[in-house]
Amino acid sequence: MNRTTITVIILIGIVIIGWQMYAGISPSTKESPRERGVSVAVDITPISTTVIREVGVFTGTLLPESQFIIAPKITGRLAKMLVDIGDNIKQGQVIALLDDDEFVQQVDQAKAELDVARANIEENRSALNLAEREFERSKALREKKIVSESELDASEAHYMAMLAKQKVAQAQVAQKEAELKSAQVRLGYTRITASWEKGNSSRFVGERFVDEGTMLAANTPIASIIDISHLRAVIHVIERDYPRVATGQQAVVSTDAYPDRTFSGIIARIAPLLKEASRQARVEIDIPNPENLLKPGMFVRVEIEFARHADATVVPFNALTRHNGQWGIFVADTETMRAKLVPVKVGIVSGDMAEILEPAVSGLVVTIGQHLLEDNAAIILPEEKKEDTPEQNNNLQQE
């Protein structure tokens, strides 16, 4: 044979030997520990009994318990703004003044017109008294046939005319008094006050909308007044959770502004409908705010407890595994060093813990490596777990 032929034969042999080696060992290398039946290294933790809570977590916004807009009742120029954003105000406090020159003049004019009307009454009263005496004298003279019937009629007509004139003068006085009161009321409107009926007697200026010198029309907003002694957290609850909320339920509120504090609230109002667009219902939570720490507009997280189970059997959530469409856990036997698959019914899941409702289980549960296990699979424990398991088993038996 020549050198080329020998080289080809050697290469073919190498390929055949390599293929046989690959075919011989590849199945075993591709087998998982589960398929090979070898022991699987796992980690375990004790199944414990504790209180577990199902908590719904929602996000929302804080609103003031009460908020209203201050606006003038009349048109005028804003002469002076007496408060600013954040100022504390009392019930009935004057917060702004309008230019009152025109309204003072109207009051003075109304007073003068009232004085004239009252003077007219006095003048007419004297004339009325004189006409009344003339009429009485004419009646007496007519009885004595001294004056004619026509003279008596003329005297009576004059008396009646003066009586009517006096009534007109009295009506004019009443009219001028009303005009004076109206002018005084309009003058009072130049002093813009903050007034409310219910709630805390002390409130705050939330916003200011205008500056001094602005020409204001009637009902132009100049400031908003808010009560923050109590706040209202507004959240929206999805359809699944809607049946689980009720008025009077406690709520725990937290905010990024105070990460180390929580605030208590009570569900006060629940909307009787869900918005069609979002399938969510509005829920309002009343929150006492005696220190005025919370402010309207803050973003909040609200926790509402839906259920609480005492003495619940719990395992780490990552211990759960799915087998044939059912939840299960692997309970480790440290004597036989095997793990038994136990199908379970899961209850409340809170954070990284899950409640086991059925069946009653105890002992040690596999938390790492369970996805490589089959029922009654052999397991290997870390050395430190081997040392701890006897004591843990004794404690579990005592419990």
Coordinates of C-alpha atoms in Angstrom, one line a residue:
M1 CA 0.0 0.0 0.0
N2 CA 1.1 3.5 -0.6
R3 CA 1.2 6.2 2.1
T4 CA -2.0 7.8 0.9
T5 CA -4.1 4.6 1.3
I6 CA -2.7 4.0 4.7
T7 CA -3.6 7.5 5.8
V8 CA -7.2 7.1 4.6
I9 CA -7.6 3.8 6.4
I10 CA -6.4 5.3 9.6
L11 CA -8.8 8.3 9.4
I12 CA -11.7 5.9 8.7
G13 CA -10.8 3.9 11.7
I14 CA -10.6 7.0 13.9
V15 CA -14.1 8.1 12.8
I16 CA -15.6 4.6 13.5
I17 CA -14.0 4.4 16.9
G18 CA -15.2 7.9 17.8
W19 CA -18.7 7.2 16.7
Q20 CA -18.9 4.0 18.8
M21 CA -17.6 5.9 21.8
Y22 CA -20.2 8.7 21.3
A23 CA -23.0 6.2 20.8
G24 CA -22.0 4.2 23.9
I25 CA -21.7 7.0 26.4
S26 CA -24.1 9.7 25.1
P27 CA -27.3 8.2 26.5
S28 CA -25.9 8.0 30.0
T29 CA -24.6 11.6 29.8
K30 CA -27.9 12.8 28.6
E31 CA -29.8 11.1 31.4
S32 CA -31.0 13.3 34.3
P33 CA -30.4 12.2 37.9
R34 CA -34.1 11.3 38.0
E35 CA -33.7 8.9 35.0
R36 CA -30.4 7.4 36.3
G37 CA -31.9 6.7 39.7
V38 CA -28.9 8.3 41.5
S39 CA -29.2 10.3 44.7
V40 CA -30.0 14.0 44.2
A41 CA -28.4 16.7 46.2
V42 CA -31.2 18.8 47.9
D43 CA -31.8 21.4 50.6
I44 CA -34.5 21.1 53.2
T45 CA -36.3 23.2 55.8
P46 CA -38.7 22.3 58.6
I47 CA -42.4 22.5 57.9
S48 CA -43.7 25.0 60.4
T49 CA -46.9 26.2 62.1
T50 CA -47.7 29.9 62.3
V51 CA -50.2 32.6 61.6
I52 CA -50.6 33.4 57.9
R53 CA -52.6 36.3 56.5
E54 CA -54.0 36.8 53.0
V55 CA -53.5 40.5 52.3
G56 CA -54.7 42.5 49.3
V57 CA -52.3 45.2 48.3
F58 CA -53.6 48.2 46.3
T59 CA -52.3 51.6 45.2
G60 CA -54.1 54.9 45.4
T61 CA -54.1 58.6 46.1
L62 CA -54.8 60.7 49.1
L63 CA -57.6 63.3 48.9
P64 CA -58.6 65.8 51.6
E65 CA -61.6 65.1 53.7
S66 CA -63.0 68.5 52.7
Q67 CA -62.0 70.9 50.0
F68 CA -63.8 74.0 48.7
I69 CA -63.0 77.1 46.6
I70 CA -63.1 80.6 47.8
A71 CA -64.5 83.1 45.3
P72 CA -65.9 86.7 45.5
K73 CA -69.7 87.2 45.1
I74 CA -69.3 90.5 43.3
T75 CA -67.1 91.9 40.6
G76 CA -64.1 94.0 41.8
R77 CA -60.4 94.5 41.9
L78 CA -58.4 92.4 44.4
A79 CA -56.9 95.0 46.7
K80 CA -55.2 92.7 49.2
M81 CA -54.6 89.0 49.6
L82 CA -54.3 88.2 53.3
V83 CA -53.3 84.6 53.1
D84 CA -51.0 82.4 51.1
I85 CA -50.4 78.7 50.3
G86 CA -50.0 76.6 53.5
D87 CA -51.4 79.2 55.9
N88 CA -53.6 78.0 58.7
I89 CA -56.9 79.7 58.8
K90 CA -59.9 79.8 61.2
Q91 CA -63.6 79.6 60.6
G92 CA -64.9 83.0 59.3
Q93 CA -61.4 84.5 58.8
V94 CA -61.0 87.2 56.2
I95 CA -58.7 86.0 53.5
A96 CA -58.9 88.8 50.9
L97 CA -60.2 92.4 50.4
L98 CA -61.7 93.9 47.3
D99 CA -61.4 97.6 46.4
D100 CA -64.5 99.0 48.2
D101 CA -64.5 102.7 47.2
E102 CA -67.5 102.3 44.9
F103 CA -69.4 100.3 47.4
V104 CA -68.7 102.8 50.2
Q105 CA -70.1 105.5 48.0
Q106 CA -73.2 103.4 47.3
V107 CA -73.8 103.0 51.0
D108 CA -73.4 106.8 51.6
Q109 CA -75.8 107.5 48.8
A110 CA -78.4 105.0 50.1
K111 CA -78.1 106.6 53.6
A112 CA -78.7 110.1 52.1
E113 CA -81.7 108.9 50.2
L114 CA -83.1 107.3 53.3
D115 CA -82.7 110.5 55.2
V116 CA -84.6 112.4 52.5
A117 CA -87.4 109.8 52.6
R118 CA -87.7 110.1 56.4
A119 CA -87.8 113.9 56.1
N120 CA -90.7 113.6 53.6
I121 CA -92.6 111.5 56.1
E122 CA -92.3 114.2 58.8
E123 CA -93.4 116.9 56.3
N124 CA -96.3 114.8 55.1
R125 CA -97.3 114.0 58.7
S126 CA -97.7 117.7 59.5
A127 CA -99.8 118.2 56.4
L128 CA -101.9 115.1 57.2
N129 CA -102.6 116.3 60.7
L130 CA -103.7 119.7 59.4
A131 CA -106.0 118.1 56.8
E132 CA -107.5 115.8 59.4
R133 CA -108.3 118.7 61.7
E134 CA -109.9 120.6 58.7
F135 CA -112.0 117.6 57.9
E136 CA -113.2 117.2 61.5
R137 CA -114.1 120.9 61.6
S138 CA -116.0 120.7 58.3
K139 CA -118.0 117.8 59.6
A140 CA -118.9 119.8 62.8
L141 CA -119.9 122.9 60.7
R142 CA -121.9 120.8 58.3
E143 CA -124.0 119.4 61.2
K144 CA -124.8 123.0 62.1
K145 CA -125.6 123.8 58.4
I146 CA -122.8 126.4 58.3
V147 CA -120.9 124.8 55.4
S148 CA -122.3 123.2 52.3
E149 CA -122.1 119.5 51.4
S150 CA -119.6 120.3 48.6
E151 CA -117.3 122.0 51.0
L152 CA -117.4 119.0 53.3
D153 CA -116.6 116.7 50.4
A154 CA -113.7 118.8 49.4
S155 CA -112.3 118.8 52.9
E156 CA -112.6 115.0 53.0
A157 CA -111.0 114.5 49.7
H158 CA -108.0 116.7 50.7
Y159 CA -107.7 114.6 53.9
M160 CA -107.7 111.3 52.0
A161 CA -105.2 112.6 49.5
M162 CA -102.8 113.6 52.3
L163 CA -103.3 110.2 54.0
A164 CA -102.4 108.4 50.7
K165 CA -99.4 110.6 50.3
Q166 CA -98.2 109.7 53.8
K167 CA -98.5 106.0 53.0
V168 CA -96.4 106.6 49.8
A169 CA -93.8 108.4 51.9
Q170 CA -93.7 105.5 54.4
A171 CA -93.3 103.0 51.5
Q172 CA -90.4 105.1 50.1
V173 CA -88.7 104.9 53.5
A174 CA -89.0 101.1 53.5
Q175 CA -87.6 101.1 50.0
K176 CA -84.7 103.2 50.9
E177 CA -84.0 101.1 54.0
A178 CA -83.9 98.0 51.8
E179 CA -81.6 99.8 49.3
L180 CA -79.3 100.7 52.2
K181 CA -79.2 97.2 53.4
S182 CA -78.4 95.9 49.9
A183 CA -75.6 98.4 49.6
Q184 CA -74.2 97.4 53.0
V185 CA -74.4 93.8 52.0
R186 CA -72.5 94.5 48.8
L187 CA -69.9 96.4 50.8
G188 CA -69.6 93.4 53.1
Y189 CA -68.9 91.2 50.1
T190 CA -65.6 93.2 49.6
R191 CA -64.4 91.3 52.6
I192 CA -63.9 87.7 51.4
T193 CA -64.1 85.2 54.2
A194 CA -63.6 81.5 54.6
S195 CA -66.7 79.9 56.1
W196 CA -67.8 76.3 56.6
E197 CA -70.3 74.5 58.7
K198 CA -68.9 71.1 59.7
G199 CA -65.5 69.6 60.4
N200 CA -62.4 70.9 62.0
S201 CA -62.4 74.7 62.9
S202 CA -58.9 75.0 61.6
R203 CA -58.0 74.4 57.9
F204 CA -55.2 75.2 55.4
V205 CA -54.9 77.2 52.2
G206 CA -54.2 74.5 49.6
E207 CA -53.8 76.7 46.5
R208 CA -53.8 80.3 45.5
F209 CA -55.0 81.2 42.0
V210 CA -54.8 85.1 41.7
D211 CA -52.5 88.0 42.7
E212 CA -53.3 91.4 44.2
G213 CA -54.5 93.9 41.6
T214 CA -56.3 91.3 39.5
M215 CA -59.8 92.4 38.3
L216 CA -62.1 89.6 39.4
A217 CA -65.5 88.7 38.1
A218 CA -68.0 87.2 40.4
N219 CA -67.3 83.6 41.3
T220 CA -63.7 83.7 40.1
P221 CA -61.7 81.2 42.2
I222 CA -59.0 82.9 44.3
A223 CA -58.0 80.1 46.7
S224 CA -58.8 76.6 47.8
I225 CA -59.3 75.6 51.4
I226 CA -58.6 72.1 52.6
D227 CA -59.1 70.1 55.8
I228 CA -56.3 67.5 56.3
S229 CA -57.1 66.5 59.8
H230 CA -58.7 63.5 58.1
L231 CA -57.7 62.2 54.7
R232 CA -59.4 59.9 52.2
A233 CA -57.4 57.2 50.3
V234 CA -59.0 56.3 47.0
I235 CA -58.2 52.9 45.6
H236 CA -59.7 50.9 42.8
V237 CA -60.6 47.2 43.4
I238 CA -60.8 44.6 40.6
E239 CA -63.8 42.4 40.2
R240 CA -62.1 39.4 41.8
D241 CA -61.5 41.3 45.1
Y242 CA -64.7 43.3 45.1
P243 CA -66.8 40.8 47.1
R244 CA -64.0 40.6 49.8
V245 CA -64.0 44.3 50.8
A246 CA -66.6 45.7 53.2
T247 CA -67.2 48.9 55.0
G248 CA -65.6 48.9 58.4
Q249 CA -62.6 46.8 57.4
Q250 CA -59.3 47.9 58.7
A251 CA -56.6 49.0 56.3
V252 CA -52.9 49.7 56.7
V253 CA -51.6 52.6 54.6
S254 CA -48.0 53.4 53.8
T255 CA -46.3 56.0 51.6
D256 CA -42.8 56.7 50.3
A257 CA -42.6 59.9 52.3
Y258 CA -42.5 57.9 55.6
P259 CA -41.0 54.5 54.7
D260 CA -40.7 53.5 58.3
R261 CA -44.2 54.3 59.3
T262 CA -47.7 53.0 58.6
F263 CA -51.1 54.6 59.1
S264 CA -54.4 53.0 60.1
G265 CA -57.6 53.6 58.2
I266 CA -61.1 52.2 57.8
I267 CA -63.0 51.4 54.6
A268 CA -65.7 54.0 54.7
R269 CA -67.3 53.9 51.2
I270 CA -67.6 51.3 48.4
A271 CA -69.0 52.2 45.0
P272 CA -72.0 50.1 44.1
L273 CA -70.8 49.7 40.6
L274 CA -67.7 48.8 38.6
K275 CA -66.5 51.0 35.8
E276 CA -67.1 49.2 32.5
A277 CA -63.8 50.3 31.0
S278 CA -61.6 49.0 33.8
R279 CA -63.9 46.6 35.6
Q280 CA -62.8 48.2 38.9
A281 CA -64.8 49.8 41.7
R282 CA -63.9 52.9 43.7
V283 CA -63.2 52.3 47.4
E284 CA -62.6 55.1 49.9
I285 CA -60.6 54.7 53.1
D286 CA -60.8 57.3 55.9
I287 CA -57.5 57.9 57.6
P288 CA -57.0 60.1 60.8
N289 CA -54.2 62.5 60.3
P290 CA -53.7 64.2 63.7
E291 CA -50.1 65.1 63.1
N292 CA -50.8 66.4 59.5
L293 CA -48.0 64.2 58.2
L294 CA -49.9 62.9 55.3
K295 CA -50.8 65.3 52.5
P296 CA -53.4 65.3 49.7
G297 CA -52.0 64.0 46.4
M298 CA -49.6 61.5 48.0
F299 CA -49.2 58.1 46.4
V300 CA -50.1 55.4 48.9
R301 CA -50.1 51.6 49.2
V302 CA -53.0 50.1 51.0
E303 CA -53.1 46.7 52.6
I304 CA -56.4 45.1 53.4
E305 CA -56.5 41.8 55.3
F306 CA -58.9 39.4 53.5
A307 CA -58.2 36.3 55.7
R308 CA -56.2 35.2 58.7
H309 CA -55.5 31.6 59.7
A310 CA -53.9 30.8 63.1
D311 CA -51.8 27.6 63.5
A312 CA -51.5 27.2 59.8
T313 CA -49.1 24.6 58.4
V314 CA -46.8 26.5 56.1
V315 CA -43.9 25.8 53.8
P316 CA -41.7 28.0 51.7
F317 CA -43.4 28.8 48.4
N318 CA -40.5 27.6 46.4
A319 CA -41.0 24.1 47.9
L320 CA -44.1 23.7 45.9
T321 CA -43.9 21.7 42.6
R322 CA -46.4 20.7 40.0
H323 CA -46.9 17.0 39.2
N324 CA -49.6 15.9 36.8
G325 CA -51.4 19.3 37.1
Q326 CA -51.5 19.2 40.9
W327 CA -49.5 20.9 43.6
G328 CA -47.2 18.8 45.7
I329 CA -44.2 18.9 48.1
F330 CA -41.4 16.5 48.7
V331 CA -41.1 15.5 52.4
A332 CA -37.6 14.3 53.3
D333 CA -36.9 11.3 55.5
T334 CA -33.5 11.7 56.9
E335 CA -33.3 8.1 58.1
T336 CA -33.9 6.5 54.8
M337 CA -32.5 9.5 52.9
R338 CA -35.5 9.5 50.5
A339 CA -38.1 12.1 49.5
K340 CA -41.8 11.3 49.4
L341 CA -44.0 13.2 47.0
V342 CA -47.1 14.4 48.9
P343 CA -49.9 16.0 46.8
V344 CA -51.3 19.0 48.7
K345 CA -54.1 21.6 48.6
V346 CA -52.6 25.1 48.8
G347 CA -54.3 27.8 50.9
I348 CA -53.1 31.3 51.5
V349 CA -49.9 32.4 49.8
S350 CA -48.3 35.3 51.6
G351 CA -44.9 36.5 50.4
D352 CA -42.5 33.6 50.2
M353 CA -44.7 31.2 52.4
A354 CA -47.6 29.0 51.4
E355 CA -50.3 27.4 53.5
I356 CA -50.9 23.7 53.2
L357 CA -54.6 23.0 53.8
E358 CA -54.6 19.2 53.1
P359 CA -53.2 16.8 54.1
A360 CA -51.7 17.2 57.5
V361 CA -48.0 17.2 57.0
S362 CA -44.9 17.6 59.2
G363 CA -41.2 17.1 59.1
L364 CA -38.8 18.4 56.6
V365 CA -39.7 19.7 53.1
V366 CA -37.3 19.9 50.1
T367 CA -36.8 23.5 49.0
I368 CA -33.9 23.1 46.5
G369 CA -33.6 20.3 44.0
Q370 CA -37.3 19.1 44.2
H371 CA -37.7 19.6 40.4
L372 CA -35.3 16.8 39.8
L373 CA -37.1 14.3 42.1
E374 CA -39.6 11.6 41.7
D375 CA -41.7 10.0 44.5
N376 CA -39.4 8.1 46.9
A377 CA -36.3 9.4 45.2
A378 CA -32.9 9.1 46.9
I379 CA -31.5 12.3 48.2
I380 CA -28.2 13.7 49.5
L381 CA -28.2 16.4 52.2
P382 CA -25.6 19.1 52.9
E383 CA -23.3 18.1 55.8
E384 CA -24.7 20.9 58.0
K385 CA -28.2 19.7 57.4
K386 CA -27.3 16.2 58.3
E387 CA -26.0 17.4 61.7
D388 CA -29.2 19.5 62.3
T389 CA -31.9 17.0 61.2
P390 CA -32.0 14.8 64.3
E391 CA -32.6 17.8 66.6
Q392 CA -35.1 19.2 64.2
N393 CA -37.0 15.9 63.9
N394 CA -37.2 15.7 67.7
N395 CA -38.5 19.2 67.9
L396 CA -41.1 18.5 65.3
Q397 CA -42.2 15.3 67.0
Q398 CA -42.6 17.3 70.3
E399 CA -44.8 19.9 68.5

